[in-house]
Amino acid sequence: MSSNEKYITPLRSKKGLLSNNNMVYLLLLTASVLSFLLTLVYAPVYDYADWTLPKKIFITEALNNGILPLWNPYQSMGFPEHIDVNLFYLPTWILALFGRYIPVMWGIEEVLYAFIAAIGFFKLSKHFGTSSKAAFIMSVAYINSGVFIGNTQHFAWIIGMVWMPFVLLYFIRLLEQPDMKNAICLAVFGSLLLSGAYQGFVFVLLWLFVIMLVSYVLSNGRLKEKGYIRKLIIYLAVCGLVCLVLSLPYIISILSSTDFIIRGKPVAYEKTTAVPFTLKGLLSLFFPYVACTEGGFTGTDISMGSVFIGVMNLFFCGLGLRNIKSNVLKVIVIWGLFCGIVSLGNVTPIHKLAFNIFPLFNYIRVVALFRIWFMLSLLILAVIGWNKYLQDREERYKRPFIYFLCGVALMYMAVLIFCSVKSPDAFHNLYSLNIKGLLHNGIEGKFIFTAVFEIIVTVASFIILILGNKRFKYGLLIMVICIEMILTSWLCLRYTGLNIEHTNKESAKQIATIPSGYPVPQATKSITDIAQQHNINCLWQNIGMVCKEIEYGSYNPLYLVKHEAMLKPYDKREIPLLLPVAFFPNIIIRSDTAIIFNRDTAYSSDANQTKQYSGQSQIRISVFEPNNILMQCKTDTERVLVISQNCYPGWKATINGIESPINTINTSLMSVKVPKGESEIWFHYSRPDVIICLIVASTGWIVVLAYLFIIPLFRKRR
């Protein structure tokens, strides 16, 4: 380490199971498999079933058919797929190498991402000088934390938590030693975070980096170091440029979409406080199962109400707070505590202050996101505390830890007694060992179950401390704490991430009945109609992109503004919007606002388009796939053809090989004027700017990976 920064006193290395990094990684993989074992069996739930799984199936199938799916013709009557985080995220393309996405792959992804996240946090902890034991236990705590388990359904959040430790690690390394390798590594992980995670992660991390940069430079005397500032500026610029190149197609796509999607503008303050972390959510530190199942009690969504890191680890948080020395770590911890207050929303004035002062914070719609950095500060304190505890040759902290265990046991006993008195039925379930009754019948039963479980863990830890052999004591204690966190994850995952009514195998059988390729749909349909027709109940919404049907009411956080406006009259009256894929309306009336329309009557805000038509017409659609729609028409007179796809920059239409202007009709749909007689009409979605950016980014990835892996390999051989 080339800086003057002092983190913590390193623990002298000792031979043992965790002294070998390869063995540590094997144990972390084992912990990851055990923690997310149920995802390999059961289907996903909530947002993963609504959004992520259908998207992955659609994208990987298109890529395997040789199509870059810039346009998704099925979701919400057409959606620019390239503005979402899935398409240009590098691991998505790696997944496509294995064929079309199948349901069990979501479990494999969860396990692999948990493993990568654990490695990232392990490396981050080791960089601070902690022992392998301390880094290992807190890496397991990271992937079993209330945030990681609670947000299993929010895959973009999981991706953010996977790459965040690496981004933090290489930013700190770049501050300490500005060089090309650290700059490139930071750019790589930053690009993965930017193109795959919820954008809120990027916004919060950017501000953390600014504060860390200023604090580090001013507090470590680096200003006086010759050439340091110049090198730091150069390599930060290199990092930014490389990250920009690797993420270019996504950045261009999202920047060009801001005027067309409902999430393209800053959020009103009142909307950002709709899903906060709550003060009652702090009970998740001791009662995670309650927080993950009783949203009514905590006052927030069950995925947003937990910051659990393991009950025993709370002692080490306190110990770490007493022994934190590094300014970098202090900044991270203080920022985490600040974010914890912000995550409470309008309970305190801090959130509104941050909302108004920090640019980009007003784009973060879910204020509970900030609790991630609060949890991160707890984990960093705990890893410092664990390291200090493991250094304690004279066992000075043994007695305080025993007092902590006794206090925790007494607290759980008090809760057990209180809930038993308040709910005799819950006590009866406990007395008769009716675990199912405790877990599913009332909040008191859940408090009682958690109390009994944690009392057992506490007693086991107490016995290990009192009677354990010094040689094996720490290993046994770590094992008990890992078991506590993994079993807690199993309990909570059943509610926050798993659909226990459907297995991945059953889901795969249902999806396998869908024909391959791209058959031409007949009409727009509702989600319910598609599910009933194809007998698909493993997916909740966005079934159309799996079944190759056009949905008019898809679940879509990135709704196109005009499409949402078009649907408003239908939402108010609960009328289905059933349209052919393409049709010739008999009359077009003028209307500046959205109204009810059908295949015979359309509307336009352009008075020049209003007209009544007569005569015979025929339409035959021969190709309907991502980016391309080809049809043959025959009409007695010149008519306006309407296609049930949203109008968006990038669409072009040719009629008999001649480009024809596309007009917007019915608020959001596309239309063209078709001449009398027989015509071949081709609608093609193309974004040359995005394609060029993709080529640049692909070249950048090849160069970067060669620099990081291939060139060093040749140097070693020489």
XYZ file of C-alpha atoms in Angstrom, residues 4-715:
712
model
C -0.234 6.751 4.422
C -3.673 5.314 5.132
C -3.807 2.846 8.032
C -6.831 0.592 8.142
C -6.483 -1.951 10.937
C -3.684 -3.996 12.434
C -3.370 -7.142 10.319
C -3.762 -10.450 12.112
C -0.656 -12.586 11.998
C -1.266 -15.460 9.601
C -1.844 -18.880 11.072
C -2.241 -22.189 9.334
C -5.838 -23.297 9.116
C -8.769 -24.003 6.865
C -9.200 -20.338 5.960
C -5.534 -19.558 5.423
C -5.683 -20.685 1.778
C -7.587 -18.398 -0.599
C -8.652 -21.308 -2.816
C -10.186 -23.008 0.208
C -11.928 -19.760 1.163
C -13.437 -19.468 -2.316
C -14.596 -23.089 -2.140
C -16.267 -22.424 1.214
C -17.843 -19.223 -0.128
C -19.215 -21.191 -3.089
C -20.601 -23.777 -0.668
C -22.222 -21.024 1.405
C -23.693 -19.475 -1.757
C -25.178 -22.783 -2.899
C -26.635 -23.465 0.537
C -28.014 -19.936 0.913
C -29.787 -19.968 -2.463
C -30.420 -23.698 -2.764
C -34.183 -23.178 -2.886
C -33.900 -20.977 -5.994
C -32.634 -24.034 -7.874
C -35.913 -25.790 -7.075
C -38.687 -23.201 -6.955
C -39.832 -20.631 -9.493
C -39.278 -16.905 -8.897
C -41.966 -14.535 -7.696
C -43.016 -10.856 -7.907
C -40.779 -8.641 -10.055
C -38.576 -11.489 -11.247
C -41.598 -13.401 -12.538
C -43.256 -10.200 -13.775
C -40.294 -8.646 -15.530
C -36.872 -10.274 -15.416
C -37.673 -13.868 -16.392
C -39.814 -12.982 -19.441
C -37.176 -10.464 -20.537
C -34.363 -13.001 -20.302
C -36.357 -15.595 -22.246
C -37.205 -13.059 -24.951
C -33.664 -11.658 -25.315
C -31.780 -14.976 -25.264
C -34.198 -16.543 -27.757
C -33.817 -13.585 -30.122
C -30.016 -13.674 -29.897
C -30.051 -17.397 -30.615
C -32.153 -16.669 -33.702
C -29.547 -14.188 -34.913
C -31.665 -11.146 -34.016
C -30.504 -8.206 -31.917
C -33.861 -7.404 -30.277
C -33.750 -3.631 -30.190
C -37.549 -3.628 -30.376
C -39.831 -5.870 -28.330
C -43.104 -6.063 -30.310
C -45.019 -7.915 -27.596
C -44.650 -5.831 -24.451
C -47.098 -2.927 -24.082
C -47.827 -2.992 -27.845
C -44.154 -2.471 -28.617
C -41.252 -1.334 -26.482
C -37.656 -0.230 -27.251
C -35.835 -3.095 -25.551
C -32.445 -1.417 -25.789
C -33.345 1.196 -23.144
C -33.675 -1.500 -20.467
C -30.706 -2.770 -18.444
C -30.887 -6.349 -19.735
C -29.905 -6.139 -23.398
C -26.419 -4.589 -23.205
C -25.415 -6.238 -19.940
C -22.459 -8.509 -20.806
C -23.570 -11.569 -18.737
C -26.855 -11.616 -20.713
C -24.873 -12.338 -23.878
C -22.869 -15.017 -22.087
C -26.137 -16.653 -20.984
C -27.370 -16.621 -24.570
C -24.496 -18.962 -25.501
C -26.346 -21.710 -23.617
C -29.536 -21.336 -25.648
C -32.912 -19.945 -24.668
C -33.212 -19.066 -20.995
C -34.961 -21.762 -18.956
C -36.453 -21.246 -15.463
C -33.809 -23.196 -13.528
C -31.188 -20.765 -14.833
C -32.542 -18.076 -12.542
C -31.483 -20.210 -9.564
C -28.079 -20.852 -11.096
C -27.680 -17.114 -11.641
C -28.661 -16.344 -8.049
C -26.087 -18.822 -6.742
C -23.329 -17.543 -9.035
C -24.096 -13.906 -8.291
C -24.111 -14.615 -4.563
C -20.721 -16.310 -4.970
C -19.294 -13.355 -6.926
C -20.714 -10.896 -4.376
C -19.161 -12.907 -1.535
C -15.769 -12.875 -3.300
C -16.093 -9.130 -3.815
C -16.828 -8.438 -0.183
C -14.083 -10.861 0.886
C -11.523 -9.029 -1.255
C -12.771 -5.645 -0.030
C -12.435 -6.778 3.593
C -8.998 -8.275 3.018
C -7.848 -4.998 1.501
C -8.490 -3.380 4.869
C -6.063 -5.839 6.464
C -8.616 -8.126 8.079
C -8.007 -11.802 8.679
C -9.454 -14.396 6.333
C -11.789 -15.580 9.101
C -13.212 -12.113 9.661
C -13.525 -11.475 5.920
C -15.143 -14.879 5.361
C -17.839 -14.578 8.001
C -18.858 -11.099 6.871
C -18.877 -12.164 3.212
C -21.389 -14.856 4.150
C -23.309 -12.219 6.100
C -23.333 -9.949 3.030
C -25.032 -12.478 0.743
C -27.450 -13.533 3.497
C -28.269 -9.997 4.578
C -31.800 -8.719 4.749
C -31.196 -6.524 1.702
C -29.753 -9.309 -0.472
C -32.440 -11.830 0.477
C -35.256 -9.289 0.601
C -34.499 -8.025 -2.898
C -33.957 -11.381 -4.584
C -36.941 -10.588 -6.796
C -35.341 -7.271 -7.867
C -32.569 -8.620 -10.067
C -31.231 -5.174 -10.970
C -30.707 -4.576 -7.224
C -28.921 -7.922 -6.845
C -26.642 -6.990 -9.744
C -25.893 -3.700 -7.998
C -24.958 -5.486 -4.785
C -22.806 -7.988 -6.689
C -20.543 -5.423 -8.342
C -20.616 -2.726 -5.635
C -17.841 -4.302 -3.462
C -15.550 -4.549 -6.509
C -16.276 -0.957 -7.511
C -15.517 0.234 -3.971
C -12.369 -1.887 -3.797
C -10.851 -0.604 -7.032
C -11.820 2.982 -6.360
C -9.943 2.799 -3.044
C -6.997 1.123 -4.781
C -6.986 3.848 -7.427
C -6.873 6.500 -4.696
C -3.967 4.728 -3.031
C -2.069 3.849 -6.183
C -3.167 5.601 -9.385
C -2.170 3.272 -12.224
C -3.584 1.763 -15.391
C -4.589 -1.615 -13.960
C -6.651 -0.138 -11.121
C -8.246 2.353 -13.530
C -9.208 -0.382 -16.015
C -10.543 -2.719 -13.313
C -12.650 0.075 -11.841
C -13.964 0.862 -15.333
C -14.888 -2.784 -15.981
C -16.805 -3.257 -12.750
C -18.291 0.215 -13.046
C -19.562 -0.655 -16.517
C -21.158 -3.883 -15.264
C -22.837 -1.903 -12.491
C -23.984 0.843 -14.849
C -25.381 -1.430 -17.572
C -26.966 -4.032 -15.309
C -28.001 -2.444 -12.016
C -30.726 -0.068 -10.951
C -29.424 3.436 -11.716
C -29.846 4.524 -8.101
C -26.740 2.509 -7.211
C -24.685 4.602 -9.614
C -26.062 7.902 -8.317
C -25.384 7.131 -4.647
C -21.929 5.677 -5.342
C -20.905 8.716 -7.374
C -21.542 10.976 -4.407
C -19.772 8.588 -2.055
C -16.752 8.617 -4.375
C -16.662 12.409 -4.462
C -16.653 12.558 -0.660
C -14.063 9.761 -0.384
C -11.823 11.462 -2.933
C -11.840 14.807 -1.129
C -11.420 13.220 2.287
C -8.588 10.930 1.200
C -6.566 13.602 -0.588
C -6.902 16.133 2.227
C -6.382 13.809 5.189
C -3.451 11.717 3.978
C -1.018 14.407 2.899
C -1.197 13.310 -0.747
C -1.473 16.922 -1.926
C 2.183 17.390 -1.039
C 3.243 14.215 -2.811
C 4.920 15.090 -6.089
C 2.929 14.054 -9.152
C 0.142 12.315 -7.208
C -2.700 14.683 -8.140
C -1.675 14.686 -11.797
C -1.559 10.875 -11.922
C -4.867 10.582 -10.085
C -6.604 12.964 -12.496
C -5.163 11.139 -15.527
C -6.202 7.681 -14.370
C -9.615 8.821 -13.176
C -10.115 10.245 -16.672
C -8.921 6.957 -18.217
C -11.314 5.067 -15.967
C -14.222 7.319 -16.905
C -13.447 7.074 -20.623
C -13.144 3.267 -20.598
C -16.315 2.899 -18.546
C -18.104 5.191 -20.998
C -16.917 3.126 -23.981
C -17.922 -0.211 -22.406
C -21.367 1.127 -21.487
C -21.887 3.270 -24.583
C -24.878 1.490 -26.194
C -26.864 1.559 -22.972
C -25.934 5.165 -22.172
C -26.931 6.376 -25.656
C -30.157 4.377 -25.514
C -31.262 5.681 -22.135
C -30.280 9.302 -22.842
C -32.263 9.300 -26.080
C -35.330 7.888 -24.313
C -35.780 10.427 -21.519
C -38.463 12.404 -23.365
C -40.458 9.278 -24.208
C -40.619 7.202 -21.001
C -42.402 7.919 -17.734
C -39.156 7.533 -15.758
C -37.135 9.906 -17.885
C -37.597 12.918 -15.623
C -36.869 13.746 -11.960
C -39.403 12.385 -9.490
C -41.714 14.527 -7.404
C -40.635 14.430 -3.756
C -43.920 12.951 -2.546
C -43.532 9.930 -4.845
C -40.025 9.124 -3.605
C -41.276 8.545 -0.054
C -43.906 5.968 -1.031
C -41.683 2.958 -0.199
C -39.373 3.899 2.689
C -37.380 1.885 5.143
C -39.095 2.382 8.487
C -38.070 2.624 12.119
C -39.937 -0.625 12.749
C -37.725 -2.125 10.062
C -34.829 -1.856 12.518
C -36.461 -4.792 14.319
C -35.214 -6.854 11.368
C -31.793 -6.791 13.025
C -33.277 -9.201 15.548
C -36.493 -10.436 13.859
C -35.755 -10.722 10.103
C -38.552 -13.226 9.463
C -41.148 -10.778 10.773
C -39.804 -7.958 8.578
C -39.851 -10.170 5.468
C -43.426 -11.364 5.977
C -45.331 -8.607 7.785
C -45.291 -5.524 5.569
C -48.342 -4.200 7.376
C -46.454 -4.260 10.666
C -43.243 -2.665 9.383
C -45.160 -0.168 7.255
C -43.351 -0.889 3.988
C -42.978 -3.503 1.272
C -41.676 -6.853 2.540
C -38.683 -6.563 0.199
C -37.672 -3.195 1.674
C -38.058 -3.743 5.408
C -34.916 -5.638 6.439
C -31.273 -4.811 7.224
C -30.490 -8.122 8.924
C -26.783 -9.054 9.085
C -26.871 -11.788 11.723
C -27.739 -11.188 15.371
C -24.323 -12.200 16.731
C -22.611 -9.834 14.311
C -24.222 -6.852 16.029
C -21.769 -7.262 18.909
C -18.881 -6.957 16.464
C -20.442 -3.806 14.987
C -20.070 -2.182 18.393
C -16.550 -3.518 18.766
C -15.656 -2.232 15.296
C -17.022 1.219 16.102
C -14.557 1.466 18.982
C -11.604 0.391 16.841
C -12.129 2.078 13.487
C -9.049 4.102 12.513
C -9.010 4.570 8.756
C -10.400 7.806 7.361
C -11.628 5.938 4.282
C -13.568 3.501 6.437
C -14.894 6.329 8.575
C -16.208 8.061 5.458
C -17.959 4.867 4.288
C -19.479 4.285 7.733
C -20.627 7.896 8.148
C -22.075 7.866 4.634
C -23.880 4.632 5.497
C -25.385 6.134 8.644
C -26.425 9.208 6.649
C -28.049 6.974 4.007
C -29.805 5.037 6.762
C -31.481 8.250 7.920
C -32.301 9.205 4.318
C -33.921 5.791 3.756
C -36.538 6.631 6.398
C -38.081 9.124 3.983
C -40.132 11.980 5.391
C -39.826 10.723 8.979
C -36.881 13.119 9.260
C -36.067 16.283 7.272
C -32.769 14.745 6.132
C -34.267 13.003 3.094
C -35.867 16.150 1.751
C -32.612 18.024 2.356
C -30.631 15.378 0.450
C -33.309 15.331 -2.267
C -32.855 19.051 -2.846
C -29.079 19.320 -2.355
C -27.593 16.263 -4.058
C -28.097 16.209 -7.840
C -29.376 12.850 -9.174
C -30.988 11.921 -5.839
C -34.258 13.233 -7.261
C -34.184 10.387 -9.822
C -34.263 7.681 -7.122
C -37.877 6.543 -6.841
C -37.499 4.034 -4.007
C -36.037 5.743 -0.955
C -35.549 2.360 0.767
C -32.618 1.847 -1.622
C -30.486 4.005 0.685
C -30.678 1.384 3.434
C -28.180 -0.688 1.409
C -25.379 1.692 2.403
C -26.558 1.654 6.014
C -26.286 -2.130 5.967
C -22.872 -1.852 4.281
C -21.638 0.386 7.110
C -22.797 -2.207 9.668
C -20.950 -4.962 7.800
C -17.735 -2.929 7.624
C -17.922 -2.168 11.342
C -18.567 -5.853 12.023
C -15.587 -7.018 9.963
C -13.350 -4.589 11.884
C -14.836 -5.875 15.132
C -14.331 -9.508 14.150
C -10.713 -8.816 13.274
C -10.144 -7.149 16.636
C -11.833 -10.037 18.432
C -9.668 -12.610 16.643
C -6.555 -10.619 17.628
C -7.554 -10.802 21.283
C -4.923 -13.225 22.614
C -5.785 -12.386 26.223
C -9.533 -12.771 25.512
C -10.321 -9.268 26.779
C -13.510 -9.235 24.701
C -14.732 -12.657 25.775
C -16.596 -11.342 28.795
C -18.302 -8.443 26.929
C -19.385 -10.923 24.257
C -20.833 -13.224 26.907
C -22.701 -10.261 28.424
C -24.036 -9.449 24.962
C -25.218 -13.035 24.496
C -26.933 -13.008 27.870
C -28.618 -9.699 27.092
C -29.827 -10.964 23.715
C -31.128 -14.193 25.273
C -33.023 -12.246 27.948
C -34.531 -9.966 25.293
C -35.739 -12.930 23.278
C -37.112 -14.565 26.429
C -39.077 -11.408 27.217
C -40.510 -11.336 23.677
C -41.338 -15.028 23.932
C -43.251 -14.534 27.177
C -45.037 -11.373 25.983
C -46.214 -12.934 22.708
C -47.240 -16.173 24.453
C -49.443 -14.217 26.854
C -50.868 -12.069 24.053
C -51.592 -15.042 21.779
C -52.411 -18.330 23.592
C -52.868 -19.998 20.202
C -49.291 -19.167 19.265
C -48.072 -20.536 22.596
C -50.115 -23.700 22.006
C -48.438 -24.114 18.609
C -45.062 -23.760 20.335
C -45.989 -26.207 23.071
C -47.199 -28.778 20.539
C -44.171 -28.116 18.283
C -46.469 -27.028 15.468
C -43.834 -25.142 13.500
C -46.120 -24.570 10.523
C -48.722 -23.019 12.797
C -46.131 -20.679 14.307
C -44.838 -19.559 10.941
C -48.164 -18.946 9.245
C -50.766 -18.035 11.876
C -50.308 -14.504 13.169
C -47.411 -12.171 13.820
C -47.051 -13.321 17.441
C -46.201 -16.828 16.248
C -43.476 -15.408 14.020
C -41.981 -13.456 16.905
C -42.093 -16.591 19.072
C -40.477 -18.784 16.416
C -37.669 -16.274 15.820
C -37.115 -15.881 19.570
C -36.814 -19.642 20.113
C -34.512 -20.041 17.115
C -32.197 -17.216 18.211
C -32.162 -18.441 21.815
C -30.857 -21.771 20.517
C -28.180 -19.946 18.492
C -27.268 -17.793 21.488
C -26.990 -20.775 23.843
C -24.836 -22.638 21.303
C -22.529 -19.610 21.003
C -22.384 -19.306 24.799
C -21.410 -22.967 25.212
C -18.689 -22.639 22.563
C -17.232 -19.596 24.336
C -17.282 -21.223 27.761
C -16.332 -24.791 26.976
C -14.842 -24.665 23.480
C -11.272 -25.703 22.810
C -9.190 -22.641 21.934
C -8.005 -24.306 18.756
C -11.509 -24.926 17.401
C -13.519 -22.253 19.239
C -13.471 -19.597 16.547
C -14.229 -22.084 13.784
C -17.227 -23.455 15.671
C -18.486 -19.948 16.424
C -18.209 -18.988 12.747
C -20.044 -22.179 11.775
C -22.922 -21.447 14.175
C -23.306 -17.902 12.865
C -23.233 -19.105 9.240
C -25.936 -21.673 10.010
C -28.035 -18.959 11.668
C -27.845 -16.714 8.603
C -28.417 -19.464 6.027
C -31.467 -20.883 7.820
C -32.862 -17.370 8.190
C -32.365 -16.865 4.451
C -34.333 -20.038 3.707
C -37.233 -18.805 5.813
C -37.297 -15.325 4.310
C -36.752 -16.394 0.695
C -40.046 -18.287 0.731
C -41.766 -14.906 0.921
C -39.428 -12.452 -0.791
C -38.161 -14.466 -3.746
C -39.819 -17.843 -4.271
C -43.087 -19.093 -5.685
C -43.349 -22.291 -3.652
C -46.460 -23.319 -5.575
C -44.431 -23.839 -8.739
C -41.104 -25.524 -9.291
C -38.628 -24.591 -11.987
C -39.233 -27.989 -13.579
C -42.976 -27.346 -13.845
C -42.339 -23.872 -15.232
C -39.970 -25.279 -17.862
C -42.637 -27.764 -19.001
C -45.184 -24.980 -19.411
C -42.808 -22.720 -21.322
C -41.669 -25.629 -23.526
C -45.201 -25.816 -24.970
C -44.731 -22.388 -26.558
C -43.785 -22.729 -30.247
C -40.293 -21.695 -31.231
C -39.660 -18.987 -33.776
C -41.962 -16.028 -34.320
C -45.510 -16.964 -35.355
C -47.701 -14.063 -36.416
C -50.072 -12.996 -33.601
C -53.721 -12.402 -34.464
C -54.609 -9.476 -32.212
C -53.732 -7.542 -29.090
C -54.740 -9.346 -25.899
C -54.858 -8.909 -22.148
C -52.501 -10.741 -19.797
C -55.392 -12.840 -18.487
C -56.452 -13.950 -21.967
C -52.894 -14.949 -22.908
C -52.397 -16.914 -19.669
C -55.664 -18.798 -20.135
C -55.027 -19.533 -23.790
C -51.533 -20.908 -23.254
C -52.057 -22.324 -19.747
C -49.081 -20.407 -18.352
C -49.339 -19.755 -14.613
C -45.647 -19.732 -13.659
C -45.323 -16.182 -15.008
C -47.343 -13.314 -13.577
C -47.179 -10.540 -16.158
C -45.443 -9.868 -19.464
C -46.483 -13.330 -20.598
C -46.877 -12.033 -24.135
C -43.148 -11.832 -24.877
C -42.820 -15.525 -23.961
C -45.990 -16.676 -25.762
C -45.373 -14.377 -28.782
C -48.590 -12.433 -28.214
C -49.089 -8.648 -28.180
C -50.071 -7.366 -24.724
C -51.759 -4.022 -24.338
C -51.493 -3.780 -20.557
C -48.061 -5.153 -19.686
C -46.328 -4.485 -16.391
C -43.681 -2.000 -17.430
C -41.811 0.393 -15.105
C -40.493 2.160 -18.205
C -43.884 2.764 -19.819
C -43.834 4.936 -22.916
C -45.587 8.206 -22.081
C -47.845 8.180 -25.131
C -48.803 4.541 -24.683
C -49.840 5.196 -21.100
C -51.883 8.196 -22.265
C -53.594 6.063 -24.944
C -54.695 3.504 -22.346
C -56.193 5.974 -19.864
C -59.743 5.948 -21.330
C -59.683 2.143 -21.195
C -58.404 2.015 -17.620
C -61.199 4.291 -16.394
C -63.956 2.218 -18.013
C -62.269 -1.185 -17.725
C -62.788 -1.808 -21.437
C -60.443 -4.267 -23.195
C -58.336 -2.927 -26.047
C -58.716 -5.682 -28.625
C -57.233 -4.787 -32.007
C -55.899 -6.650 -35.035
C -52.149 -6.471 -35.528
C -52.801 -4.217 -38.515
C -56.071 -2.714 -39.784
C -57.651 -0.118 -42.073
C -60.055 2.103 -40.049
C -63.193 3.208 -41.905
C -63.135 6.645 -40.309
C -60.524 8.852 -38.651
C -61.887 11.612 -36.432
C -60.063 14.529 -34.862
C -59.281 14.505 -31.149
C -56.509 16.206 -29.192
C -56.947 13.849 -26.234
C -57.037 10.066 -25.969
C -60.452 8.489 -26.558
C -61.887 5.005 -27.035
C -61.160 3.637 -30.512
C -61.441 0.338 -32.386
C -60.574 -1.272 -35.698
C -63.211 0.767 -37.524
C -62.768 4.167 -35.869
C -59.428 5.862 -35.205
C -58.529 9.375 -34.114
C -55.757 11.874 -34.724
C -54.785 15.320 -33.495
C -53.834 16.206 -37.086
C -56.836 17.608 -38.957
C -55.235 16.587 -42.269
C -55.587 12.919 -41.327
C -59.327 13.035 -40.597
C -61.296 11.264 -43.302
C -63.940 8.635 -43.959
C -63.074 5.645 -46.142
C -65.053 3.024 -48.025
C -64.254 0.041 -50.161
C -62.717 -3.373 -49.667
C -59.295 -4.090 -48.207
C -57.197 -7.108 -47.275
C -54.126 -7.545 -45.056
C -51.815 -10.531 -44.736
C -48.901 -10.397 -42.305
C -46.036 -12.685 -43.335
C -43.309 -11.654 -40.859
C -43.724 -10.473 -37.278
C -40.538 -10.566 -35.249
C -38.367 -8.204 -33.192
C -37.397 -5.183 -35.350
C -39.307 -6.354 -38.441
C -42.936 -6.543 -39.575
C -43.722 -7.430 -43.193
C -47.210 -7.482 -44.688
C -49.026 -7.553 -47.986
C -52.105 -5.382 -48.527
C -54.757 -4.901 -51.184
C -57.148 -1.926 -51.167
C -59.699 -0.417 -53.561
C -58.655 3.128 -52.664
C -55.815 4.929 -50.927
C -56.218 4.276 -47.200
C -54.513 4.755 -43.860
C -53.051 1.561 -42.413
C -52.722 1.393 -38.621
C -50.343 -1.054 -36.959
C -50.724 -2.009 -33.293
C -47.215 -0.946 -32.357
C -46.096 2.172 -30.520
C -44.474 4.912 -32.532
C -40.890 5.545 -31.392
C -37.780 7.099 -33.012
C -36.077 4.425 -35.102
C -39.061 3.044 -37.010
C -39.009 3.256 -40.790
C -41.615 2.093 -43.272
C -41.275 1.216 -46.937
C -44.159 0.609 -49.323
C -43.163 -1.387 -52.400
C -39.522 -0.541 -51.645
C -40.098 3.207 -51.331
C -39.713 4.834 -47.924
C -42.972 6.248 -46.611
C -43.488 8.688 -43.712
C -44.876 7.257 -40.478
C -47.580 9.228 -38.699
C -48.785 8.886 -35.121
C -52.427 7.886 -34.720
C -54.559 6.993 -31.697
C -52.066 8.945 -29.519
C -49.336 6.298 -29.700
C -49.698 3.933 -32.668
C -48.062 4.041 -36.109
C -49.833 4.597 -39.402
C -48.904 4.935 -43.076
C -50.857 5.859 -46.199
C -51.222 2.847 -48.491
C -51.873 3.438 -52.222
C -54.640 1.774 -54.155
C -53.967 -1.754 -55.320
C -51.541 -4.380 -54.060
C -48.670 -3.280 -51.815
C -45.897 -4.823 -49.760
C -45.266 -2.869 -46.571
C -42.202 -3.324 -44.410
C -41.845 -1.773 -40.965
C -38.258 -1.921 -39.771
C -36.865 -0.702 -36.439
C -33.251 0.398 -36.764
C -30.952 2.456 -34.547
C -27.626 2.955 -36.363
C -26.360 5.078 -33.454
C -26.928 2.219 -31.017
C -25.383 -0.351 -33.384
C -22.260 1.801 -33.827
C -22.015 2.198 -30.053
C -22.381 -1.569 -29.641
C -19.516 -2.169 -32.073
C -17.357 0.355 -30.198
C -18.253 -1.218 -26.840
C -17.571 -4.758 -28.129
C -14.168 -3.651 -29.378
C -13.545 -2.010 -26.024
C -14.396 -5.227 -24.162
C -12.004 -7.231 -26.351
C -9.172 -4.748 -25.758
C -9.818 -4.523 -22.014
C -10.039 -8.295 -21.494
C -6.885 -8.756 -23.548
C -5.101 -6.161 -21.412
C -6.226 -7.794 -18.147
C -5.771 -11.471 -19.004
C -4.084 -12.310 -22.314
C -1.159 -9.845 -22.298
C -0.108 -10.728 -18.690
C -0.233 -14.412 -19.682
C 2.216 -13.859 -22.553
C 4.484 -11.807 -20.273
